[in-house]
Coordinates of N, CA and C in Angstrom, one line a residue:
Chain L
D109 N 93.7 99.9 115.8 CA 93.7 100.1 114.1 C 94.3 101.5 113.9
I110 N 95.1 101.0 113.1 CA 95.2 102.7 112.2 C 94.8 102.9 110.7
V111 N 93.8 104.1 110.4 CA 92.8 103.6 109.5 C 93.5 104.9 108.8
M112 N 93.7 103.8 107.5 CA 94.1 104.6 106.0 C 93.3 105.3 105.2
T113 N 92.8 106.5 105.1 CA 91.8 106.8 104.4 C 92.6 107.5 103.4
Q114 N 92.3 106.4 102.3 CA 92.7 106.6 100.6 C 91.5 107.3 100.0
T115 N 92.0 108.0 99.4 CA 91.0 108.9 98.3 C 91.9 109.4 96.8
P116 N 91.6 109.4 95.4 CA 90.0 108.6 94.9 C 90.2 107.2 95.5
L117 N 88.8 106.6 95.5 CA 88.7 105.0 95.2 C 89.2 104.7 94.1
S118 N 89.4 105.9 93.1 CA 89.0 105.3 91.4 C 89.3 106.7 91.1
S119 N 89.7 106.0 90.0 CA 90.0 107.6 88.8 C 90.3 107.1 87.7
V120 N 89.9 107.6 86.8 CA 90.1 107.2 84.8 C 90.9 108.5 85.0
V121 N 92.5 108.5 84.1 CA 93.2 109.2 83.9 C 93.4 109.3 81.9
T122 N 93.2 110.2 81.3 CA 94.1 109.7 79.7 C 95.2 109.6 80.0
L123 N 95.8 109.1 78.7 CA 97.2 108.5 79.0 C 98.6 109.7 78.9
G124 N 99.0 109.9 79.4 CA 100.3 111.3 79.2 C 100.1 112.0 80.4
Q125 N 98.5 112.1 80.9 CA 98.4 113.1 82.2 C 98.2 112.5 83.2
P126 N 98.2 113.7 84.4 CA 99.0 113.1 85.4 C 97.8 112.3 86.9
A127 N 97.9 111.8 87.6 CA 97.1 111.0 88.4 C 97.8 111.2 90.0
S128 N 96.3 111.7 90.1 CA 97.3 111.7 92.0 C 96.5 110.7 93.0
I129 N 97.3 110.0 94.1 CA 96.2 109.7 95.4 C 96.4 110.0 96.6
S130 N 95.8 110.4 97.2 CA 96.0 111.0 98.9 C 96.0 109.8 100.1
C131 N 96.5 110.1 100.7 CA 96.7 108.3 101.9 C 96.9 109.5 103.1
K132 N 95.3 108.9 103.7 CA 95.0 109.8 105.4 C 95.5 109.2 106.9
T133 N 96.2 109.5 107.3 CA 95.5 108.8 109.3 C 95.6 109.9 109.7
R134 N 94.9 109.6 110.9 CA 94.5 110.4 111.7 C 95.7 109.9 112.9
Q135 N 96.6 109.5 112.9 CA 97.6 109.0 114.0 C 98.9 109.6 113.3
S136 N 100.0 109.6 113.8 CA 101.2 110.2 113.0 C 101.6 108.9 112.5
L137 N 102.2 108.6 111.7 CA 103.4 107.4 111.1 C 104.7 107.8 111.5
V138 N 104.7 108.7 112.1 CA 106.5 108.9 112.4 C 106.9 107.5 113.8
H139 N 107.7 107.1 113.3 CA 108.5 105.8 114.7 C 108.6 106.4 115.5
S140 N 108.8 105.6 116.3 CA 110.1 106.2 117.8 C 111.5 106.1 117.2
D141 N 111.4 105.1 116.1 CA 113.5 105.3 114.9 C 113.7 106.6 114.6
G142 N 112.5 107.1 114.3 CA 112.8 108.7 113.4 C 112.0 107.9 112.0
N143 N 111.3 107.2 111.2 CA 112.0 106.5 110.1 C 109.8 107.0 109.8
T144 N 109.4 106.8 108.7 CA 108.0 107.2 108.9 C 108.0 106.0 107.6
Y145 N 107.2 105.1 108.4 CA 107.1 103.5 107.2 C 105.8 103.9 106.4
L146 N 105.5 104.4 105.3 CA 104.7 104.8 104.8 C 104.7 104.3 103.3
S147 N 104.4 103.1 102.6 CA 104.5 102.9 101.2 C 103.2 103.2 100.9
W148 N 103.9 102.8 99.1 CA 103.0 102.6 98.0 C 102.7 101.0 97.4
L149 N 102.0 100.3 96.9 CA 101.8 99.1 96.7 C 101.1 99.3 94.8
Q150 N 102.2 98.6 93.7 CA 101.3 98.7 92.9 C 100.6 97.4 92.9
Q151 N 99.1 97.1 92.6 CA 99.2 95.5 92.2 C 97.9 95.4 90.9
R152 N 99.1 94.9 89.8 CA 98.0 95.2 88.2 C 97.0 94.2 88.2
P153 N 96.2 94.2 87.4 CA 95.2 92.9 87.2 C 96.1 91.1 87.1
G154 N 95.5 90.7 88.3 CA 96.1 88.9 88.3 C 97.4 89.2 88.6
Q155 N 97.5 90.1 89.3 CA 99.2 90.5 90.1 C 99.4 90.4 91.7
P156 N 100.2 90.5 91.9 CA 100.6 90.1 93.6 C 100.9 91.8 93.3
P157 N 100.6 92.4 94.6 CA 101.2 93.5 95.3 C 102.3 93.9 95.0
R158 N 102.9 95.3 94.0 CA 104.6 95.4 94.3 C 105.1 96.0 95.2
L159 N 105.7 96.6 95.6 CA 106.4 97.9 96.2 C 107.0 99.2 95.1
L160 N 106.2 99.6 95.5 CA 106.6 101.2 94.6 C 107.3 102.2 95.3
I161 N 107.1 102.8 96.4 CA 108.0 104.1 97.1 C 107.8 103.3 99.0
Y162 N 108.7 103.2 99.1 CA 109.4 103.3 100.6 C 109.3 104.5 101.4
K163 N 109.0 104.7 103.1 CA 109.9 105.6 103.5 C 108.9 107.0 102.7
I164 N 107.6 107.1 102.2 CA 107.5 108.1 101.8 C 108.0 108.5 100.6
S165 N 109.1 109.1 100.2 CA 109.0 109.2 98.5 C 110.2 108.6 98.2
N166 N 110.7 107.4 98.8 CA 111.7 107.1 98.4 C 111.4 105.7 96.8
H167 N 112.3 105.7 95.5 CA 111.9 104.5 94.8 C 112.4 103.5 95.3
F168 N 111.5 102.5 94.8 CA 112.4 101.2 95.0 C 112.8 100.4 93.5
S169 N 113.4 99.6 93.6 CA 114.8 99.2 92.4 C 113.7 99.3 91.1
G170 N 113.5 99.7 90.0 CA 112.9 99.6 88.9 C 111.5 100.3 88.9
V171 N 111.5 101.6 89.8 CA 110.4 101.5 89.6 C 110.6 103.7 88.4
P172 N 109.5 103.8 87.6 CA 110.0 104.6 87.4 C 109.8 105.8 87.7
D173 N 110.5 106.7 87.5 CA 111.1 108.3 88.0 C 109.1 109.4 87.5
R174 N 108.2 108.6 86.7 CA 107.5 109.3 86.8 C 106.5 109.4 88.3
F175 N 106.4 108.1 88.9 CA 106.0 108.0 90.6 C 107.2 108.6 91.4
S176 N 106.5 109.6 92.4 CA 106.8 110.4 93.5 C 105.4 110.2 94.5
G177 N 106.7 110.1 96.0 CA 105.4 110.2 96.6 C 106.2 111.1 97.9
S178 N 105.2 111.9 98.3 CA 105.5 112.8 98.8 C 104.7 112.6 100.3
G179 N 105.3 113.6 101.7 CA 104.3 113.7 103.1 C 104.6 113.8 104.0
A180 N 104.6 114.0 104.9 CA 104.7 114.1 106.2 C 103.6 113.4 107.5
G181 N 103.9 112.7 108.7 CA 103.0 113.1 109.7 C 102.0 111.7 109.2
T182 N 100.5 112.4 108.8 CA 99.7 112.1 109.0 C 99.3 112.2 107.6
D183 N 100.1 113.1 106.5 CA 99.2 113.3 105.3 C 100.2 113.1 103.7
F184 N 99.9 111.8 103.2 CA 100.2 111.3 102.0 C 100.0 111.4 101.0
T185 N 101.3 111.4 99.9 CA 100.5 111.4 98.5 C 101.3 110.6 96.9
L186 N 100.4 109.9 96.5 CA 101.7 109.5 95.8 C 101.2 110.0 94.1
K187 N 102.0 110.4 93.4 CA 101.5 110.9 91.8 C 102.3 110.7 90.8
I188 N 101.5 110.6 89.4 CA 102.1 110.1 88.4 C 102.1 111.1 87.2
S189 N 103.6 111.3 86.8 CA 103.7 112.7 86.1 C 103.0 112.6 85.4
R190 N 103.1 111.6 84.8 CA 102.1 110.9 82.6 C 101.9 109.6 82.9
V191 N 100.5 109.8 83.2 CA 100.3 108.4 82.9 C 100.3 107.0 81.8
E192 N 101.0 106.2 82.3 CA 101.1 105.3 80.9 C 100.2 103.6 80.9
A193 N 100.4 103.2 80.1 CA 99.0 102.0 79.9 C 99.5 100.8 81.2
E194 N 101.1 100.6 81.3 CA 101.6 99.8 82.1 C 100.8 100.1 83.3
D195 N 100.4 101.1 84.0 CA 100.1 101.8 85.0 C 98.5 101.3 85.4
V196 N 98.0 100.9 84.4 CA 97.0 100.1 85.3 C 96.5 99.5 86.7
G197 N 96.1 99.0 87.2 CA 95.9 98.6 88.8 C 95.2 98.9 89.6
V198 N 95.4 98.6 91.1 CA 95.4 99.1 92.1 C 96.4 99.9 92.7
Y199 N 96.6 100.8 93.2 CA 97.6 101.4 94.0 C 96.9 101.6 95.5
Y200 N 97.8 100.5 96.5 CA 97.3 100.7 98.0 C 98.8 101.9 98.2
C201 N 98.4 102.8 100.0 CA 99.0 103.4 100.7 C 99.1 101.8 101.9
M202 N 100.3 101.9 102.7 CA 100.9 101.1 103.4 C 101.3 101.3 104.8
Q203 N 100.8 101.2 105.9 CA 101.9 101.6 107.0 C 102.3 100.5 108.0
A204 N 103.6 100.7 108.3 CA 104.4 99.7 109.3 C 104.8 100.2 110.2
T205 N 104.5 101.6 111.8 CA 104.8 102.2 112.2 C 104.3 101.6 113.6
H206 N 102.8 101.3 113.0 CA 102.1 101.0 114.4 C 101.4 99.5 113.9
F207 N 101.7 98.6 115.0 CA 100.9 97.3 114.5 C 99.6 97.3 114.9
P208 N 98.9 96.5 114.8 CA 98.5 96.0 112.9 C 99.0 96.7 111.9
Y209 N 100.3 96.2 110.8 CA 99.9 97.3 109.8 C 98.9 97.1 109.2
T210 N 99.0 98.3 108.2 CA 97.5 98.4 107.6 C 97.5 99.1 106.2
F211 N 96.7 98.7 105.6 CA 96.8 99.2 104.1 C 95.0 99.9 104.0
G212 N 95.9 101.1 102.9 CA 94.6 102.0 102.8 C 93.5 101.0 101.6
R213 N 92.1 101.5 101.0 CA 91.1 100.2 100.5 C 91.8 100.3 99.2
G214 N 92.7 101.1 98.5 CA 92.6 100.8 97.4 C 92.4 101.9 96.4
T215 N 92.8 102.4 95.9 CA 92.5 103.5 94.3 C 92.7 102.6 93.1
K216 N 91.6 102.1 92.4 CA 91.7 101.8 91.2 C 91.8 102.6 89.6
L217 N 92.9 102.7 89.7 CA 93.6 103.7 88.3 C 93.5 102.7 86.6
E218 N 92.5 103.7 85.8 CA 92.0 103.3 84.6 C 92.5 104.3 83.4
I219 N 92.5 104.2 82.5 CA 93.2 104.4 81.6 C 91.6 104.8 80.5
K220 N 91.6 106.6 80.7 CA 90.6 106.7 79.3 C 90.7 106.5 77.9
Chain X
E99 N 117.4 84.1 91.2 CA 116.3 85.6 91.4 C 115.7 85.6 93.3
V100 N 115.4 86.7 93.4 CA 114.8 86.1 94.3 C 113.3 86.1 94.0
Q101 N 112.9 85.5 95.4 CA 111.6 84.2 95.1 C 110.7 84.0 96.0
L102 N 109.5 84.0 96.4 CA 108.6 83.6 97.1 C 107.7 82.6 96.6
V103 N 107.7 81.2 96.8 CA 106.4 80.5 96.2 C 105.7 80.2 97.2
E104 N 104.1 80.3 97.2 CA 103.1 79.9 98.0 C 102.9 78.9 97.9
S105 N 101.8 77.9 98.4 CA 101.2 76.6 97.6 C 100.6 75.8 99.4
G106 N 99.9 75.2 99.2 CA 99.2 75.1 100.5 C 97.4 75.1 100.1
G107 N 97.5 75.9 99.4 CA 96.2 76.8 98.9 C 94.8 75.4 99.1
G108 N 93.6 75.7 99.3 CA 92.1 74.8 98.5 C 90.8 75.1 99.4
L109 N 90.0 74.2 99.1 CA 89.2 74.3 100.2 C 88.8 73.6 100.7
V110 N 88.7 73.6 101.8 CA 88.5 73.0 103.3 C 86.7 73.8 104.0
Q111 N 86.4 72.9 105.0 CA 85.1 73.2 105.3 C 85.2 74.1 106.4
P112 N 84.3 74.7 106.7 CA 84.8 75.6 108.3 C 84.9 75.0 109.3
G113 N 85.5 75.1 109.9 CA 86.1 74.8 111.1 C 87.4 74.0 110.9
G114 N 87.9 73.8 109.8 CA 89.1 73.1 109.5 C 89.9 73.5 109.5
S115 N 91.2 72.5 108.6 CA 93.1 73.4 108.8 C 93.2 73.2 107.4
L116 N 94.0 73.8 107.7 CA 95.0 74.2 106.4 C 96.2 74.5 106.3
R117 N 97.3 74.4 105.9 CA 98.4 74.7 106.3 C 99.3 75.2 104.8
L118 N 99.6 76.5 105.1 CA 100.3 77.2 104.2 C 101.8 76.7 104.1
S119 N 102.7 77.1 103.1 CA 104.3 77.1 102.8 C 104.5 78.3 101.9
C120 N 105.4 78.7 101.9 CA 106.2 79.9 101.3 C 107.3 79.0 100.9
A121 N 107.9 78.8 99.8 CA 109.1 78.5 100.0 C 109.9 79.7 99.7
A122 N 110.8 79.9 99.6 CA 112.3 80.8 99.1 C 113.3 80.6 98.7
S123 N 113.4 81.6 97.9 CA 115.5 81.6 96.9 C 115.6 82.9 96.3
G124 N 117.0 82.5 96.5 CA 117.7 83.6 96.1 C 118.1 84.6 96.7
F125 N 117.8 84.7 98.2 CA 118.7 85.4 98.9 C 118.2 84.6 100.4
T126 N 119.4 85.1 101.6 CA 119.4 84.9 102.4 C 118.4 84.6 103.3
F127 N 117.5 83.6 103.3 CA 116.6 83.2 104.1 C 116.4 83.7 105.9
S128 N 117.3 83.0 106.6 CA 117.7 83.5 107.8 C 117.8 85.2 108.2
S129 N 117.5 85.2 106.9 CA 118.4 87.1 107.1 C 117.0 88.3 107.5
Y130 N 115.8 87.5 107.1 CA 115.2 88.7 107.1 C 113.6 87.8 107.5
W131 N 112.9 89.1 108.1 CA 111.5 89.1 108.9 C 110.8 88.2 107.9
L132 N 109.2 88.1 108.1 CA 108.8 87.4 106.9 C 107.6 87.2 107.7
H133 N 106.7 88.0 106.3 CA 105.1 88.6 106.6 C 103.8 87.7 105.9
W134 N 103.0 86.8 106.5 CA 101.7 86.7 106.1 C 100.9 87.9 105.9
V135 N 100.3 87.8 104.5 CA 99.2 89.1 104.1 C 97.6 88.7 103.2
R136 N 96.7 89.0 103.4 CA 95.8 87.9 102.9 C 94.7 89.1 101.8
Q137 N 93.9 88.6 101.6 CA 93.6 89.4 100.0 C 92.4 88.9 99.5
V138 N 90.8 89.0 100.2 CA 89.9 88.7 99.5 C 90.1 89.6 98.0
P139 N 89.2 88.4 97.5 CA 89.1 88.4 95.7 C 88.3 89.5 95.5
G140 N 88.9 90.3 94.5 CA 88.5 91.6 94.8 C 88.5 92.8 96.0
K141 N 88.8 92.5 96.7 CA 88.7 92.9 97.9 C 90.3 93.6 97.8
G142 N 90.3 94.6 99.3 CA 91.8 95.0 99.8 C 92.9 94.2 100.6
L143 N 93.8 94.8 100.9 CA 95.4 94.0 101.6 C 94.4 93.7 103.1
L144 N 95.1 92.7 103.6 CA 95.1 92.5 104.8 C 96.1 91.9 105.8
W145 N 97.2 92.8 106.6 CA 98.1 91.9 107.2 C 97.8 90.5 108.1
V146 N 98.4 89.7 108.3 CA 98.0 88.8 108.9 C 98.7 87.9 110.2
S147 N 100.1 87.9 109.5 CA 100.9 87.6 110.7 C 102.1 88.0 110.2
R148 N 103.6 88.1 111.5 CA 104.5 88.6 110.5 C 105.3 87.6 111.4
I149 N 106.7 86.3 111.6 CA 107.5 86.1 112.4 C 108.7 87.1 112.0
N150 N 110.2 86.9 113.0 CA 110.7 86.9 112.8 C 112.5 86.6 112.6
D151 N 113.5 87.0 112.0 CA 114.0 86.6 111.0 C 114.3 84.4 111.6
D152 N 114.2 84.4 113.4 CA 114.8 83.2 113.2 C 113.9 82.3 114.3
G153 N 112.9 83.2 114.1 CA 111.5 82.4 114.7 C 111.1 82.7 115.9
S154 N 111.6 82.8 117.3 CA 111.1 83.4 118.3 C 110.5 84.5 118.5
S155 N 110.0 85.0 117.6 CA 108.8 85.8 117.7 C 107.6 86.3 116.8
T156 N 106.9 86.5 117.4 CA 105.6 86.2 115.6 C 104.6 87.6 116.9
T157 N 103.5 87.6 115.7 CA 102.4 89.0 115.6 C 101.5 88.0 114.8
Y158 N 100.6 88.5 115.5 CA 98.5 88.5 114.6 C 98.0 89.5 114.7
A159 N 97.2 89.7 113.6 CA 96.2 90.2 113.5 C 95.5 89.6 114.6
D160 N 94.3 90.9 115.3 CA 93.7 90.2 116.0 C 92.4 89.0 115.7
S161 N 91.6 89.1 114.6 CA 90.7 88.4 113.9 C 91.5 86.8 113.1
V162 N 93.0 86.8 113.7 CA 93.5 84.8 113.5 C 94.0 84.8 114.9
K163 N 94.1 84.9 115.1 CA 94.6 85.4 116.8 C 93.9 84.0 118.0
G164 N 95.4 82.8 118.1 CA 94.6 81.6 118.6 C 94.2 80.8 117.7
R165 N 94.2 81.2 116.8 CA 93.8 79.9 115.4 C 94.4 80.1 114.1
F166 N 95.7 81.1 113.8 CA 96.7 80.8 113.3 C 98.1 80.7 113.8
T167 N 98.9 79.9 113.2 CA 99.9 80.0 113.9 C 101.5 80.0 112.5
V168 N 102.4 81.2 112.7 CA 103.2 80.9 111.6 C 104.5 80.2 112.2
S169 N 105.3 79.4 111.3 CA 106.3 79.5 111.6 C 107.3 79.1 110.4
R170 N 108.5 78.8 111.0 CA 109.5 78.8 110.3 C 110.6 77.8 109.9
D171 N 111.5 77.2 108.8 CA 112.3 76.2 109.1 C 113.4 77.0 108.0
N172 N 114.5 77.4 108.8 CA 115.3 78.1 108.2 C 116.4 77.7 107.4
A173 N 116.1 76.0 107.5 CA 117.2 75.0 107.2 C 116.8 74.9 105.7
K174 N 115.5 75.1 105.6 CA 114.2 74.8 104.5 C 114.3 75.6 103.7
N175 N 114.7 76.8 103.6 CA 114.3 78.4 103.2 C 112.3 78.6 102.9
T176 N 111.5 77.6 104.2 CA 110.6 78.2 104.0 C 109.9 78.6 105.4
L177 N 108.5 79.4 105.5 CA 107.8 79.5 106.0 C 106.6 79.0 105.8
Y178 N 105.6 79.2 107.1 CA 104.6 78.0 107.2 C 103.3 79.2 107.7
L179 N 101.7 78.8 107.2 CA 100.7 79.2 108.1 C 100.0 78.4 108.2
Q180 N 99.9 77.8 109.6 CA 99.1 77.0 110.5 C 97.9 77.7 110.1
M181 N 96.7 77.1 109.9 CA 95.9 77.6 110.2 C 94.4 76.6 110.4
N182 N 94.2 77.0 111.9 CA 93.1 76.2 112.5 C 91.7 77.3 112.1
S183 N 90.9 75.9 112.9 CA 89.1 76.6 112.5 C 88.7 77.7 111.8
L184 N 89.1 77.4 110.3 CA 88.8 78.4 109.5 C 87.7 78.7 109.2
R185 N 87.1 79.5 108.7 CA 85.5 80.5 108.7 C 85.8 81.1 107.5
A186 N 84.2 81.2 106.9 CA 83.9 81.1 106.1 C 85.2 82.6 105.2
E187 N 84.9 83.7 106.7 CA 85.4 84.9 106.6 C 86.9 85.3 106.3
D188 N 88.0 83.5 106.1 CA 89.5 83.4 106.3 C 88.9 83.3 104.7
T189 N 88.2 83.2 103.8 CA 89.1 83.1 102.5 C 89.1 84.1 101.7
A190 N 90.4 84.0 101.2 CA 91.4 85.0 100.6 C 92.5 84.1 100.1
V191 N 92.9 84.7 99.1 CA 94.3 84.5 99.2 C 95.7 85.5 99.8
Y192 N 96.2 84.5 100.2 CA 97.4 84.2 101.5 C 98.5 85.2 100.2
Y193 N 99.0 86.0 100.5 CA 100.8 86.3 100.2 C 101.3 86.5 101.5
C194 N 102.5 85.4 101.1 CA 103.0 85.9 102.4 C 104.8 87.3 101.2
A195 N 105.0 87.8 102.1 CA 106.1 89.1 101.6 C 107.3 89.0 102.8
R196 N 108.1 89.1 101.6 CA 109.6 90.0 103.1 C 109.9 91.1 103.4
W197 N 110.1 91.3 104.4 CA 110.2 92.5 105.1 C 111.8 93.2 104.2
S198 N 111.9 94.3 104.6 CA 113.6 94.8 104.2 C 113.4 96.0 105.7
D199 N 114.7 95.5 105.8 CA 114.9 96.3 107.2 C 115.7 97.8 106.5
Y200 N 116.4 97.5 105.3 CA 117.1 98.7 104.3 C 115.8 99.3 103.8
Y201 N 114.9 98.7 103.3 CA 114.0 99.6 102.7 C 112.7 100.0 103.5
G202 N 113.0 99.1 104.3 CA 111.5 100.0 105.4 C 110.0 99.7 104.8
G203 N 109.7 98.1 103.8 CA 109.1 98.0 103.5 C 108.8 96.6 103.2
M204 N 108.1 95.7 102.4 CA 107.6 94.2 102.2 C 108.1 94.6 100.7
D205 N 109.4 94.2 100.1 CA 109.9 94.1 98.9 C 109.9 93.3 98.3
V206 N 109.6 92.1 98.7 CA 109.2 91.1 97.7 C 108.5 90.6 98.0
W207 N 107.2 89.3 97.2 CA 106.1 89.2 97.3 C 105.6 88.0 96.8
G208 N 105.2 87.0 97.4 CA 104.6 85.2 96.4 C 103.1 86.0 95.7
Q209 N 103.4 85.3 94.6 CA 101.9 85.1 93.3 C 100.9 84.7 94.5
G210 N 100.8 83.9 95.1 CA 99.9 84.4 96.7 C 99.0 82.8 96.4
T211 N 98.3 82.1 97.2 CA 98.1 80.9 97.2 C 96.1 80.9 97.5
T212 N 95.3 80.8 97.6 CA 93.6 80.8 97.3 C 93.5 79.7 98.2
V213 N 92.9 80.3 99.4 CA 92.1 79.1 100.4 C 90.8 79.7 100.7
T214 N 89.7 78.8 100.0 CA 88.3 78.8 100.2 C 88.1 77.8 101.2
V215 N 87.4 78.3 102.4 CA 86.1 77.8 102.9 C 84.9 78.1 103.3
S216 N 84.9 76.7 102.6 CA 83.0 76.3 102.3 C 82.9 74.9 102.8
S217 N 81.4 74.7 102.8 CA 80.7 73.8 103.0 C 80.0 72.9 101.9

């Protein structure tokens, strides 16, 4: 199985400051069809996961521009340019290139 | 409104069975592949199973293979997960999720249903 190494596992950020989450794998996530199926999901407290970013860097509908994804191959990053109160929750990277699909352990984002 | 609503969770004894349902609305159900993902309370996400659009192809995580069966009824816009030989480690919230070929990701998630395996 593809292990998604996500860091940090927790982050306390001051309102308005940036936040960054890393997700790394040992195996490339480039699919044979040329796409890289690396997504970022947000899970607010008591809520189901929600798609934020798909295929590394694409914003899902309704996701604020302060969220951005980047990376390639085995190394990926989610950045929040200015953290807002509603961003509190757990963030997961997920790969859907190789079966079984796997998730990172999650990064808990708290506001200072 | 595009929606997935899970049901069927509950308390079951080890070795028992349970069938989860996921009712879809607001989109053409038969056009989408669907997944089950579970989450132990306070823990991370684990992919469980997937089924293609017409139900002819299924895939499972090793941890549930041979015990769980995913199916769908496109006439009823409903996804199912039959869970047999349940173990304590199957205790989790079970989510159904829609796979979007356009986005290359799981773009719609249900609210989840809780399964507790305990004597």
